[in-house]
Amino acid sequence: MAKKRTVMEAFCCWDGDTLVLNILGTPGAKKDAIGKVQGHQLKVSVTAAPVRGQATDHMVRFLAPRFGVLPAAIEVVFGRKNVNKQLRIHAPVLLPPVIGKFLAKDMEQPQ
């Protein structure tokens, strides 16, 4: 089954109960961290080296508890071996502050 690539105007959006995120990854960082929004991407740093997709796998394991899901609930749509990625997080229970604030602000704006 082909993965569903979503074109977005912001770094994140909802697709039903799935949160879609555009990520700018930084492998080999000093610590794992969710950073700031840069353009249409959320910066995420991980300590894992960029070897054969290992940094992306590490990123998924790092992000899963921050969204209250298992790693299996996070799908890498594209960018497994690239710093530019799109993730689909199925039915997140939690939202990191940078995402929660953005989505709350986005919901307040008139359509």
PDB file of N, CA and C in Angstrom:
ATOM      1  N   MET A   1       0.839  -1.180   0.000  1.00  0.00           N
ATOM      2  CA  MET A   1       0.000   0.000   0.000  1.00  0.00           C
ATOM      3  C   MET A   1       0.887   1.248   0.000  1.00  0.00           C
ATOM      4  N   ALA A   2       0.603   2.193  -0.864  1.00  0.00           N
ATOM      5  CA  ALA A   2       1.394   3.421  -0.956  1.00  0.00           C
ATOM      6  C   ALA A   2       1.110   4.313   0.247  1.00  0.00           C
ATOM      7  N   LYS A   3       2.145   4.971   0.718  1.00  0.00           N
ATOM      8  CA  LYS A   3       1.995   5.885   1.839  1.00  0.00           C
ATOM      9  C   LYS A   3       1.376   7.178   1.341  1.00  0.00           C
ATOM     10  N   LYS A   4       0.524   7.760   2.164  1.00  0.00           N
ATOM     11  CA  LYS A   4      -0.204   8.971   1.800  1.00  0.00           C
ATOM     12  C   LYS A   4       0.625  10.199   2.152  1.00  0.00           C
ATOM     13  N   ARG A   5       1.116  10.903   1.145  1.00  0.00           N
ATOM     14  CA  ARG A   5       1.893  12.123   1.338  1.00  0.00           C
ATOM     15  C   ARG A   5       0.926  13.298   1.366  1.00  0.00           C
ATOM     16  N   THR A   6       1.033  14.129   2.397  1.00  0.00           N
ATOM     17  CA  THR A   6       0.131  15.255   2.571  1.00  0.00           C
ATOM     18  C   THR A   6       0.870  16.558   2.302  1.00  0.00           C
ATOM     19  N   VAL A   7       0.311  17.403   1.445  1.00  0.00           N
ATOM     20  CA  VAL A   7       0.873  18.726   1.189  1.00  0.00           C
ATOM     21  C   VAL A   7       0.220  19.674   2.189  1.00  0.00           C
ATOM     22  N   MET A   8       1.061  20.429   2.923  1.00  0.00           N
ATOM     23  CA  MET A   8       0.544  21.241   4.016  1.00  0.00           C
ATOM     24  C   MET A   8       1.032  22.678   3.903  1.00  0.00           C
ATOM     25  N   GLU A   9       0.239  23.609   4.454  1.00  0.00           N
ATOM     26  CA  GLU A   9       0.615  25.016   4.506  1.00  0.00           C
ATOM     27  C   GLU A   9       1.397  25.336   5.774  1.00  0.00           C
ATOM     28  N   ALA A  10       1.385  24.440   6.747  1.00  0.00           N
ATOM     29  CA  ALA A  10       2.081  24.636   8.014  1.00  0.00           C
ATOM     30  C   ALA A  10       2.884  23.372   8.322  1.00  0.00           C
ATOM     31  N   PHE A  11       3.557  23.364   9.452  1.00  0.00           N
ATOM     32  CA  PHE A  11       4.379  22.205   9.799  1.00  0.00           C
ATOM     33  C   PHE A  11       3.565  21.023  10.298  1.00  0.00           C
ATOM     34  N   CYS A  12       2.296  21.264  10.667  1.00  0.00           N
ATOM     35  CA  CYS A  12       1.457  20.156  11.126  1.00  0.00           C
ATOM     36  C   CYS A  12       0.000  20.410  10.768  1.00  0.00           C
ATOM     37  N   CYS A  13      -0.745  19.319  10.692  1.00  0.00           N
ATOM     38  CA  CYS A  13      -2.181  19.412  10.450  1.00  0.00           C
ATOM     39  C   CYS A  13      -2.822  18.089  10.839  1.00  0.00           C
ATOM     40  N   TRP A  14      -4.107  18.127  11.017  1.00  0.00           N
ATOM     41  CA  TRP A  14      -4.867  16.912  11.306  1.00  0.00           C
ATOM     42  C   TRP A  14      -5.392  16.327  10.005  1.00  0.00           C
ATOM     43  N   ASP A  15      -5.386  15.013   9.925  1.00  0.00           N
ATOM     44  CA  ASP A  15      -6.035  14.257   8.852  1.00  0.00           C
ATOM     45  C   ASP A  15      -6.907  13.238   9.569  1.00  0.00           C
ATOM     46  N   GLY A  16      -8.125  13.651   9.901  1.00  0.00           N
ATOM     47  CA  GLY A  16      -8.974  12.821  10.750  1.00  0.00           C
ATOM     48  C   GLY A  16      -8.367  12.794  12.149  1.00  0.00           C
ATOM     49  N   ASP A  17      -8.128  11.591  12.685  1.00  0.00           N
ATOM     50  CA  ASP A  17      -7.509  11.482  14.012  1.00  0.00           C
ATOM     51  C   ASP A  17      -5.998  11.278  13.920  1.00  0.00           C
ATOM     52  N   THR A  18      -5.434  11.521  12.744  1.00  0.00           N
ATOM     53  CA  THR A  18      -3.996  11.370  12.524  1.00  0.00           C
ATOM     54  C   THR A  18      -3.348  12.748  12.418  1.00  0.00           C
ATOM     55  N   LEU A  19      -2.286  12.946  13.198  1.00  0.00           N
ATOM     56  CA  LEU A  19      -1.529  14.182  13.148  1.00  0.00           C
ATOM     57  C   LEU A  19      -0.409  14.013  12.131  1.00  0.00           C
ATOM     58  N   VAL A  20      -0.336  14.921  11.164  1.00  0.00           N
ATOM     59  CA  VAL A  20       0.695  14.889  10.128  1.00  0.00           C
ATOM     60  C   VAL A  20       1.713  15.969  10.461  1.00  0.00           C
ATOM     61  N   LEU A  21       2.993  15.586  10.503  1.00  0.00           N
ATOM     62  CA  LEU A  21       4.076  16.515  10.855  1.00  0.00           C
ATOM     63  C   LEU A  21       5.144  16.533   9.785  1.00  0.00           C
ATOM     64  N   ASN A  22       5.584  17.727   9.398  1.00  0.00           N
ATOM     65  CA  ASN A  22       6.769  17.875   8.567  1.00  0.00           C
ATOM     66  C   ASN A  22       7.927  18.142   9.518  1.00  0.00           C
ATOM     67  N   ILE A  23       8.986  17.348   9.394  1.00  0.00           N
ATOM     68  CA  ILE A  23      10.116  17.382  10.316  1.00  0.00           C
ATOM     69  C   ILE A  23      11.395  17.775   9.584  1.00  0.00           C
ATOM     70  N   LEU A  24      12.202  18.604  10.262  1.00  0.00           N
ATOM     71  CA  LEU A  24      13.574  18.852   9.847  1.00  0.00           C
ATOM     72  C   LEU A  24      14.426  18.194  10.922  1.00  0.00           C
ATOM     73  N   GLY A  25      14.991  17.049  10.600  1.00  0.00           N
ATOM     74  CA  GLY A  25      15.748  16.281  11.571  1.00  0.00           C
ATOM     75  C   GLY A  25      17.197  16.709  11.658  1.00  0.00           C
ATOM     76  N   THR A  26      17.765  16.582  12.856  1.00  0.00           N
ATOM     77  CA  THR A  26      19.184  16.826  13.076  1.00  0.00           C
ATOM     78  C   THR A  26      19.749  15.595  13.765  1.00  0.00           C
ATOM     79  N   PRO A  27      20.415  14.714  13.007  1.00  0.00           N
ATOM     80  CA  PRO A  27      21.012  13.525  13.621  1.00  0.00           C
ATOM     81  C   PRO A  27      22.344  13.877  14.283  1.00  0.00           C
ATOM     82  N   GLY A  28      22.802  13.007  15.161  1.00  0.00           N
ATOM     83  CA  GLY A  28      24.097  13.201  15.801  1.00  0.00           C
ATOM     84  C   GLY A  28      24.141  14.389  16.744  1.00  0.00           C
ATOM     85  N   ALA A  29      23.007  14.791  17.297  1.00  0.00           N
ATOM     86  CA  ALA A  29      22.946  15.939  18.213  1.00  0.00           C
ATOM     87  C   ALA A  29      23.435  15.533  19.608  1.00  0.00           C
ATOM     88  N   LYS A  30      23.652  16.530  20.458  1.00  0.00           N
ATOM     89  CA  LYS A  30      24.093  16.260  21.831  1.00  0.00           C
ATOM     90  C   LYS A  30      22.983  15.655  22.675  1.00  0.00           C
ATOM     91  N   LYS A  31      21.721  15.987  22.344  1.00  0.00           N
ATOM     92  CA  LYS A  31      20.593  15.419  23.090  1.00  0.00           C
ATOM     93  C   LYS A  31      19.375  15.320  22.174  1.00  0.00           C
ATOM     94  N   ASP A  32      18.472  14.446  22.542  1.00  0.00           N
ATOM     95  CA  ASP A  32      17.210  14.318  21.828  1.00  0.00           C
ATOM     96  C   ASP A  32      16.316  15.480  22.256  1.00  0.00           C
ATOM     97  N   ALA A  33      15.730  16.178  21.298  1.00  0.00           N
ATOM     98  CA  ALA A  33      14.901  17.324  21.651  1.00  0.00           C
ATOM     99  C   ALA A  33      13.960  17.704  20.517  1.00  0.00           C
ATOM    100  N   ILE A  34      12.796  18.189  20.909  1.00  0.00           N
ATOM    101  CA  ILE A  34      11.868  18.798  19.966  1.00  0.00           C
ATOM    102  C   ILE A  34      12.181  20.289  20.011  1.00  0.00           C
ATOM    103  N   GLY A  35      12.489  20.855  18.857  1.00  0.00           N
ATOM    104  CA  GLY A  35      12.894  22.258  18.799  1.00  0.00           C
ATOM    105  C   GLY A  35      11.773  23.175  18.377  1.00  0.00           C
ATOM    106  N   LYS A  36      12.153  24.223  17.693  1.00  0.00           N
ATOM    107  CA  LYS A  36      11.219  25.240  17.236  1.00  0.00           C
ATOM    108  C   LYS A  36      10.774  24.954  15.808  1.00  0.00           C
ATOM    109  N   VAL A  37       9.762  25.677  15.410  1.00  0.00           N
ATOM    110  CA  VAL A  37       9.275  25.605  14.040  1.00  0.00           C
ATOM    111  C   VAL A  37      10.203  26.438  13.162  1.00  0.00           C
ATOM    112  N   GLN A  38      10.575  25.873  12.029  1.00  0.00           N
ATOM    113  CA  GLN A  38      11.389  26.592  11.043  1.00  0.00           C
ATOM    114  C   GLN A  38      10.673  26.470   9.705  1.00  0.00           C
ATOM    115  N   GLY A  39      10.045  27.561   9.281  1.00  0.00           N
ATOM    116  CA  GLY A  39       9.280  27.526   8.033  1.00  0.00           C
ATOM    117  C   GLY A  39       8.111  26.566   8.158  1.00  0.00           C
ATOM    118  N   HIS A  40       8.075  25.562   7.285  1.00  0.00           N
ATOM    119  CA  HIS A  40       7.001  24.566   7.291  1.00  0.00           C
ATOM    120  C   HIS A  40       7.470  23.252   7.892  1.00  0.00           C
ATOM    121  N   GLN A  41       8.455  23.326   8.803  1.00  0.00           N
ATOM    122  CA  GLN A  41       8.978  22.116   9.435  1.00  0.00           C
ATOM    123  C   GLN A  41       9.204  22.350  10.924  1.00  0.00           C
ATOM    124  N   LEU A  42       9.093  21.271  11.684  1.00  0.00           N
ATOM    125  CA  LEU A  42       9.414  21.276  13.107  1.00  0.00           C
ATOM    126  C   LEU A  42      10.795  20.659  13.255  1.00  0.00           C
ATOM    127  N   LYS A  43      11.683  21.354  13.949  1.00  0.00           N
ATOM    128  CA  LYS A  43      13.033  20.833  14.139  1.00  0.00           C
ATOM    129  C   LYS A  43      13.018  19.780  15.254  1.00  0.00           C
ATOM    130  N   VAL A  44      13.602  18.624  14.962  1.00  0.00           N
ATOM    131  CA  VAL A  44      13.731  17.561  15.950  1.00  0.00           C
ATOM    132  C   VAL A  44      15.157  17.044  15.882  1.00  0.00           C
ATOM    133  N   SER A  45      15.853  17.089  17.013  1.00  0.00           N
ATOM    134  CA  SER A  45      17.236  16.629  17.096  1.00  0.00           C
ATOM    135  C   SER A  45      17.281  15.280  17.792  1.00  0.00           C
ATOM    136  N   VAL A  46      18.141  14.402  17.302  1.00  0.00           N
ATOM    137  CA  VAL A  46      18.333  13.103  17.944  1.00  0.00           C
ATOM    138  C   VAL A  46      19.821  12.791  18.045  1.00  0.00           C
ATOM    139  N   THR A  47      20.172  12.002  19.036  1.00  0.00           N
ATOM    140  CA  THR A  47      21.574  11.656  19.278  1.00  0.00           C
ATOM    141  C   THR A  47      22.089  10.583  18.329  1.00  0.00           C
ATOM    142  N   ALA A  48      21.213   9.837  17.717  1.00  0.00           N
ATOM    143  CA  ALA A  48      21.622   8.734  16.839  1.00  0.00           C
ATOM    144  C   ALA A  48      22.322   9.250  15.586  1.00  0.00           C
ATOM    145  N   ALA A  49      23.267   8.452  15.118  1.00  0.00           N
ATOM    146  CA  ALA A  49      24.007   8.795  13.894  1.00  0.00           C
ATOM    147  C   ALA A  49      23.152   8.526  12.659  1.00  0.00           C
ATOM    148  N   PRO A  50      23.375   9.291  11.592  1.00  0.00           N
ATOM    149  CA  PRO A  50      22.595   9.109  10.364  1.00  0.00           C
ATOM    150  C   PRO A  50      23.131   7.945   9.527  1.00  0.00           C
ATOM    151  N   VAL A  51      22.901   6.736  10.010  1.00  0.00           N
ATOM    152  CA  VAL A  51      23.405   5.539   9.338  1.00  0.00           C
ATOM    153  C   VAL A  51      22.231   4.624   9.008  1.00  0.00           C
ATOM    154  N   ARG A  52      21.983   4.420   7.714  1.00  0.00           N
ATOM    155  CA  ARG A  52      20.950   3.488   7.235  1.00  0.00           C
ATOM    156  C   ARG A  52      19.581   3.676   7.916  1.00  0.00           C
ATOM    157  N   GLY A  53      19.181   4.921   8.127  1.00  0.00           N
ATOM    158  CA  GLY A  53      17.866   5.194   8.705  1.00  0.00           C
ATOM    159  C   GLY A  53      17.786   5.028  10.208  1.00  0.00           C
ATOM    160  N   GLN A  54      18.921   4.773  10.868  1.00  0.00           N
ATOM    161  CA  GLN A  54      18.890   4.558  12.316  1.00  0.00           C
ATOM    162  C   GLN A  54      18.462   5.815  13.074  1.00  0.00           C
ATOM    163  N   ALA A  55      18.840   6.984  12.582  1.00  0.00           N
ATOM    164  CA  ALA A  55      18.439   8.222  13.254  1.00  0.00           C
ATOM    165  C   ALA A  55      16.916   8.403  13.179  1.00  0.00           C
ATOM    166  N   THR A  56      16.319   8.046  12.068  1.00  0.00           N
ATOM    167  CA  THR A  56      14.865   8.140  11.943  1.00  0.00           C
ATOM    168  C   THR A  56      14.182   7.147  12.877  1.00  0.00           C
ATOM    169  N   ASP A  57      14.700   5.930  12.945  1.00  0.00           N
ATOM    170  CA  ASP A  57      14.136   4.940  13.871  1.00  0.00           C
ATOM    171  C   ASP A  57      14.226   5.440  15.311  1.00  0.00           C
ATOM    172  N   HIS A  58      15.371   6.038  15.656  1.00  0.00           N
ATOM    173  CA  HIS A  58      15.554   6.597  16.994  1.00  0.00           C
ATOM    174  C   HIS A  58      14.572   7.740  17.232  1.00  0.00           C
ATOM    175  N   MET A  59      14.370   8.587  16.222  1.00  0.00           N
ATOM    176  CA  MET A  59      13.437   9.707  16.331  1.00  0.00           C
ATOM    177  C   MET A  59      12.026   9.208  16.624  1.00  0.00           C
ATOM    178  N   VAL A  60      11.614   8.165  15.933  1.00  0.00           N
ATOM    179  CA  VAL A  60      10.277   7.600  16.155  1.00  0.00           C
ATOM    180  C   VAL A  60      10.156   7.104  17.595  1.00  0.00           C
ATOM    181  N   ARG A  61      11.179   6.402  18.084  1.00  0.00           N
ATOM    182  CA  ARG A  61      11.152   5.906  19.469  1.00  0.00           C
ATOM    183  C   ARG A  61      11.172   7.066  20.473  1.00  0.00           C
ATOM    184  N   PHE A  62      11.877   8.150  20.156  1.00  0.00           N
ATOM    185  CA  PHE A  62      11.921   9.331  21.024  1.00  0.00           C
ATOM    186  C   PHE A  62      10.564  10.045  21.043  1.00  0.00           C
ATOM    187  N   LEU A  63       9.939  10.195  19.886  1.00  0.00           N
ATOM    188  CA  LEU A  63       8.688  10.941  19.794  1.00  0.00           C
ATOM    189  C   LEU A  63       7.483  10.183  20.347  1.00  0.00           C
ATOM    190  N   ALA A  64       7.465   8.882  20.238  1.00  0.00           N
ATOM    191  CA  ALA A  64       6.290   8.093  20.630  1.00  0.00           C
ATOM    192  C   ALA A  64       5.762   8.442  22.026  1.00  0.00           C
ATOM    193  N   PRO A  65       6.573   8.405  23.087  1.00  0.00           N
ATOM    194  CA  PRO A  65       6.012   8.738  24.407  1.00  0.00           C
ATOM    195  C   PRO A  65       5.585  10.193  24.542  1.00  0.00           C
ATOM    196  N   ARG A  66       6.152  11.083  23.756  1.00  0.00           N
ATOM    197  CA  ARG A  66       5.770  12.486  23.817  1.00  0.00           C
ATOM    198  C   ARG A  66       4.388  12.725  23.215  1.00  0.00           C
ATOM    199  N   PHE A  67       3.935  11.775  22.405  1.00  0.00           N
ATOM    200  CA  PHE A  67       2.582  11.839  21.840  1.00  0.00           C
ATOM    201  C   PHE A  67       1.651  10.817  22.486  1.00  0.00           C
ATOM    202  N   GLY A  68       2.174  10.062  23.455  1.00  0.00           N
ATOM    203  CA  GLY A  68       1.356   9.077  24.157  1.00  0.00           C
ATOM    204  C   GLY A  68       0.964   7.893  23.301  1.00  0.00           C
ATOM    205  N   VAL A  69       1.830   7.529  22.348  1.00  0.00           N
ATOM    206  CA  VAL A  69       1.543   6.398  21.461  1.00  0.00           C
ATOM    207  C   VAL A  69       2.721   5.425  21.465  1.00  0.00           C
ATOM    208  N   LEU A  70       2.498   4.258  20.916  1.00  0.00           N
ATOM    209  CA  LEU A  70       3.580   3.307  20.693  1.00  0.00           C
ATOM    210  C   LEU A  70       4.317   3.688  19.410  1.00  0.00           C
ATOM    211  N   PRO A  71       5.583   3.322  19.283  1.00  0.00           N
ATOM    212  CA  PRO A  71       6.310   3.620  18.044  1.00  0.00           C
ATOM    213  C   PRO A  71       5.598   3.125  16.782  1.00  0.00           C
ATOM    214  N   ALA A  72       4.881   2.031  16.895  1.00  0.00           N
ATOM    215  CA  ALA A  72       4.161   1.483  15.737  1.00  0.00           C
ATOM    216  C   ALA A  72       3.059   2.419  15.236  1.00  0.00           C
ATOM    217  N   ALA A  73       2.634   3.380  16.068  1.00  0.00           N
ATOM    218  CA  ALA A  73       1.586   4.323  15.661  1.00  0.00           C
ATOM    219  C   ALA A  73       2.145   5.498  14.864  1.00  0.00           C
ATOM    220  N   ILE A  74       3.482   5.543  14.698  1.00  0.00           N
ATOM    221  CA  ILE A  74       4.113   6.625  13.940  1.00  0.00           C
ATOM    222  C   ILE A  74       4.620   6.065  12.614  1.00  0.00           C
ATOM    223  N   GLU A  75       4.077   6.596  11.546  1.00  0.00           N
ATOM    224  CA  GLU A  75       4.440   6.163  10.194  1.00  0.00           C
ATOM    225  C   GLU A  75       5.348   7.210   9.552  1.00  0.00           C
ATOM    226  N   VAL A  76       6.456   6.763   9.004  1.00  0.00           N
ATOM    227  CA  VAL A  76       7.345   7.653   8.259  1.00  0.00           C
ATOM    228  C   VAL A  76       6.870   7.634   6.811  1.00  0.00           C
ATOM    229  N   VAL A  77       6.255   8.722   6.370  1.00  0.00           N
ATOM    230  CA  VAL A  77       5.701   8.795   5.019  1.00  0.00           C
ATOM    231  C   VAL A  77       6.829   8.924   4.001  1.00  0.00           C
ATOM    232  N   PHE A  78       7.755   9.840   4.276  1.00  0.00           N
ATOM    233  CA  PHE A  78       8.941   9.978   3.432  1.00  0.00           C
ATOM    234  C   PHE A  78      10.079  10.536   4.273  1.00  0.00           C
ATOM    235  N   GLY A  79      11.305  10.363   3.793  1.00  0.00           N
ATOM    236  CA  GLY A  79      12.469  10.922   4.459  1.00  0.00           C
ATOM    237  C   GLY A  79      13.153  10.022   5.451  1.00  0.00           C
ATOM    238  N   ARG A  80      12.924   8.727   5.349  1.00  0.00           N
ATOM    239  CA  ARG A  80      13.554   7.801   6.306  1.00  0.00           C
ATOM    240  C   ARG A  80      15.065   7.975   6.339  1.00  0.00           C
ATOM    241  N   LYS A  81      15.691   8.244   5.205  1.00  0.00           N
ATOM    242  CA  LYS A  81      17.144   8.421   5.132  1.00  0.00           C
ATOM    243  C   LYS A  81      17.499   9.846   4.726  1.00  0.00           C
ATOM    244  N   ASN A  82      16.686  10.812   5.167  1.00  0.00           N
ATOM    245  CA  ASN A  82      16.871  12.207   4.797  1.00  0.00           C
ATOM    246  C   ASN A  82      16.492  13.078   5.999  1.00  0.00           C
ATOM    247  N   VAL A  83      17.028  14.281   6.090  1.00  0.00           N
ATOM    248  CA  VAL A  83      16.676  15.161   7.206  1.00  0.00           C
ATOM    249  C   VAL A  83      15.262  15.729   7.062  1.00  0.00           C
ATOM    250  N   ASN A  84      14.736  15.790   5.849  1.00  0.00           N
ATOM    251  CA  ASN A  84      13.372  16.259   5.600  1.00  0.00           C
ATOM    252  C   ASN A  84      12.439  15.066   5.619  1.00  0.00           C
ATOM    253  N   LYS A  85      11.492  15.084   6.554  1.00  0.00           N
ATOM    254  CA  LYS A  85      10.611  13.934   6.751  1.00  0.00           C
ATOM    255  C   LYS A  85       9.160  14.382   6.895  1.00  0.00           C
ATOM    256  N   GLN A  86       8.274  13.435   6.665  1.00  0.00           N
ATOM    257  CA  GLN A  86       6.880  13.633   7.040  1.00  0.00           C
ATOM    258  C   GLN A  86       6.464  12.411   7.849  1.00  0.00           C
ATOM    259  N   LEU A  87       5.885  12.682   9.012  1.00  0.00           N
ATOM    260  CA  LEU A  87       5.411  11.617   9.891  1.00  0.00           C
ATOM    261  C   LEU A  87       3.911  11.717  10.036  1.00  0.00           C
ATOM    262  N   ARG A  88       3.272  10.561  10.176  1.00  0.00           N
ATOM    263  CA  ARG A  88       1.840  10.489  10.480  1.00  0.00           C
ATOM    264  C   ARG A  88       1.719   9.776  11.819  1.00  0.00           C
ATOM    265  N   ILE A  89       1.159  10.470  12.805  1.00  0.00           N
ATOM    266  CA  ILE A  89       1.020   9.924  14.149  1.00  0.00           C
ATOM    267  C   ILE A  89      -0.455   9.615  14.359  1.00  0.00           C
ATOM    268  N   HIS A  90      -0.740   8.339  14.440  1.00  0.00           N
ATOM    269  CA  HIS A  90      -2.127   7.885  14.516  1.00  0.00           C
ATOM    270  C   HIS A  90      -2.673   8.006  15.942  1.00  0.00           C
ATOM    271  N   ALA A  91      -3.741   8.764  16.096  1.00  0.00           N
ATOM    272  CA  ALA A  91      -4.470   8.954  17.346  1.00  0.00           C
ATOM    273  C   ALA A  91      -3.575   9.331  18.524  1.00  0.00           C
ATOM    274  N   PRO A  92      -2.834  10.460  18.413  1.00  0.00           N
ATOM    275  CA  PRO A  92      -1.996  10.861  19.544  1.00  0.00           C
ATOM    276  C   PRO A  92      -2.846  11.221  20.770  1.00  0.00           C
ATOM    277  N   VAL A  93      -2.346  10.846  21.937  1.00  0.00           N
ATOM    278  CA  VAL A  93      -3.031  11.127  23.194  1.00  0.00           C
ATOM    279  C   VAL A  93      -2.512  12.428  23.795  1.00  0.00           C
ATOM    280  N   LEU A  94      -1.246  12.731  23.552  1.00  0.00           N
ATOM    281  CA  LEU A  94      -0.592  13.931  24.051  1.00  0.00           C
ATOM    282  C   LEU A  94      -0.077  14.763  22.883  1.00  0.00           C
ATOM    283  N   LEU A  95       0.132  16.053  23.133  1.00  0.00           N
ATOM    284  CA  LEU A  95       0.749  16.931  22.140  1.00  0.00           C
ATOM    285  C   LEU A  95       1.862  17.719  22.826  1.00  0.00           C
ATOM    286  N   PRO A  96       3.087  17.692  22.283  1.00  0.00           N
ATOM    287  CA  PRO A  96       4.139  18.550  22.827  1.00  0.00           C
ATOM    288  C   PRO A  96       3.690  20.010  22.766  1.00  0.00           C
ATOM    289  N   PRO A  97       4.166  20.848  23.693  1.00  0.00           N
ATOM    290  CA  PRO A  97       3.692  22.239  23.771  1.00  0.00           C
ATOM    291  C   PRO A  97       3.743  23.015  22.458  1.00  0.00           C
ATOM    292  N   VAL A  98       4.813  22.922  21.698  1.00  0.00           N
ATOM    293  CA  VAL A  98       4.932  23.700  20.454  1.00  0.00           C
ATOM    294  C   VAL A  98       3.812  23.330  19.473  1.00  0.00           C
ATOM    295  N   ILE A  99       3.412  22.076  19.466  1.00  0.00           N
ATOM    296  CA  ILE A  99       2.348  21.623  18.565  1.00  0.00           C
ATOM    297  C   ILE A  99       0.984  21.991  19.128  1.00  0.00           C
ATOM    298  N   GLY A 100       0.787  21.750  20.420  1.00  0.00           N
ATOM    299  CA  GLY A 100      -0.484  22.092  21.060  1.00  0.00           C
ATOM    300  C   GLY A 100      -0.821  23.561  20.930  1.00  0.00           C
ATOM    301  N   LYS A 101       0.180  24.438  21.143  1.00  0.00           N
ATOM    302  CA  LYS A 101      -0.043  25.887  21.028  1.00  0.00           C
ATOM    303  C   LYS A 101      -0.401  26.274  19.598  1.00  0.00           C
ATOM    304  N   PHE A 102       0.312  25.693  18.629  1.00  0.00           N
ATOM    305  CA  PHE A 102       0.032  26.013  17.227  1.00  0.00           C
ATOM    306  C   PHE A 102      -1.373  25.578  16.844  1.00  0.00           C
ATOM    307  N   LEU A 103      -1.752  24.354  17.198  1.00  0.00           N
ATOM    308  CA  LEU A 103      -3.068  23.851  16.816  1.00  0.00           C
ATOM    309  C   LEU A 103      -4.185  24.609  17.526  1.00  0.00           C
ATOM    310  N   ALA A 104      -3.960  25.001  18.784  1.00  0.00           N
ATOM    311  CA  ALA A 104      -4.970  25.779  19.507  1.00  0.00           C
ATOM    312  C   ALA A 104      -5.155  27.139  18.837  1.00  0.00           C
ATOM    313  N   LYS A 105      -4.056  27.776  18.449  1.00  0.00           N
ATOM    314  CA  LYS A 105      -4.115  29.072  17.775  1.00  0.00           C
ATOM    315  C   LYS A 105      -4.799  28.923  16.410  1.00  0.00           C
ATOM    316  N   ASP A 106      -4.471  27.842  15.711  1.00  0.00           N
ATOM    317  CA  ASP A 106      -5.042  27.590  14.385  1.00  0.00           C
ATOM    318  C   ASP A 106      -6.562  27.386  14.492  1.00  0.00           C
ATOM    319  N   MET A 107      -7.021  26.769  15.557  1.00  0.00           N
ATOM    320  CA  MET A 107      -8.457  26.517  15.740  1.00  0.00           C
ATOM    321  C   MET A 107      -9.211  27.813  16.033  1.00  0.00           C
ATOM    322  N   GLU A 108      -8.522  28.809  16.610  1.00  0.00           N
ATOM    323  CA  GLU A 108      -9.173  30.087  16.944  1.00  0.00           C
ATOM    324  C   GLU A 108      -9.380  30.970  15.728  1.00  0.00           C
ATOM    325  N   GLN A 109      -8.603  30.770  14.675  1.00  0.00           N
ATOM    326  CA  GLN A 109      -8.688  31.627  13.491  1.00  0.00           C
ATOM    327  C   GLN A 109      -9.943  31.325  12.696  1.00  0.00           C
ATOM    328  N   PRO A 110     -10.648  32.363  12.228  1.00  0.00           N
ATOM    329  CA  PRO A 110     -11.849  32.138  11.421  1.00  0.00           C
ATOM    330  C   PRO A 110     -11.478  31.506  10.077  1.00  0.00           C
ATOM    331  N   GLN A 111     -12.336  30.631   9.626  1.00  0.00           N
ATOM    332  CA  GLN A 111     -12.098  29.928   8.349  1.00  0.00           C
ATOM    333  C   GLN A 111     -12.598  30.725   7.190  1.00  0.00           C
TER     334      GLN A 111
END
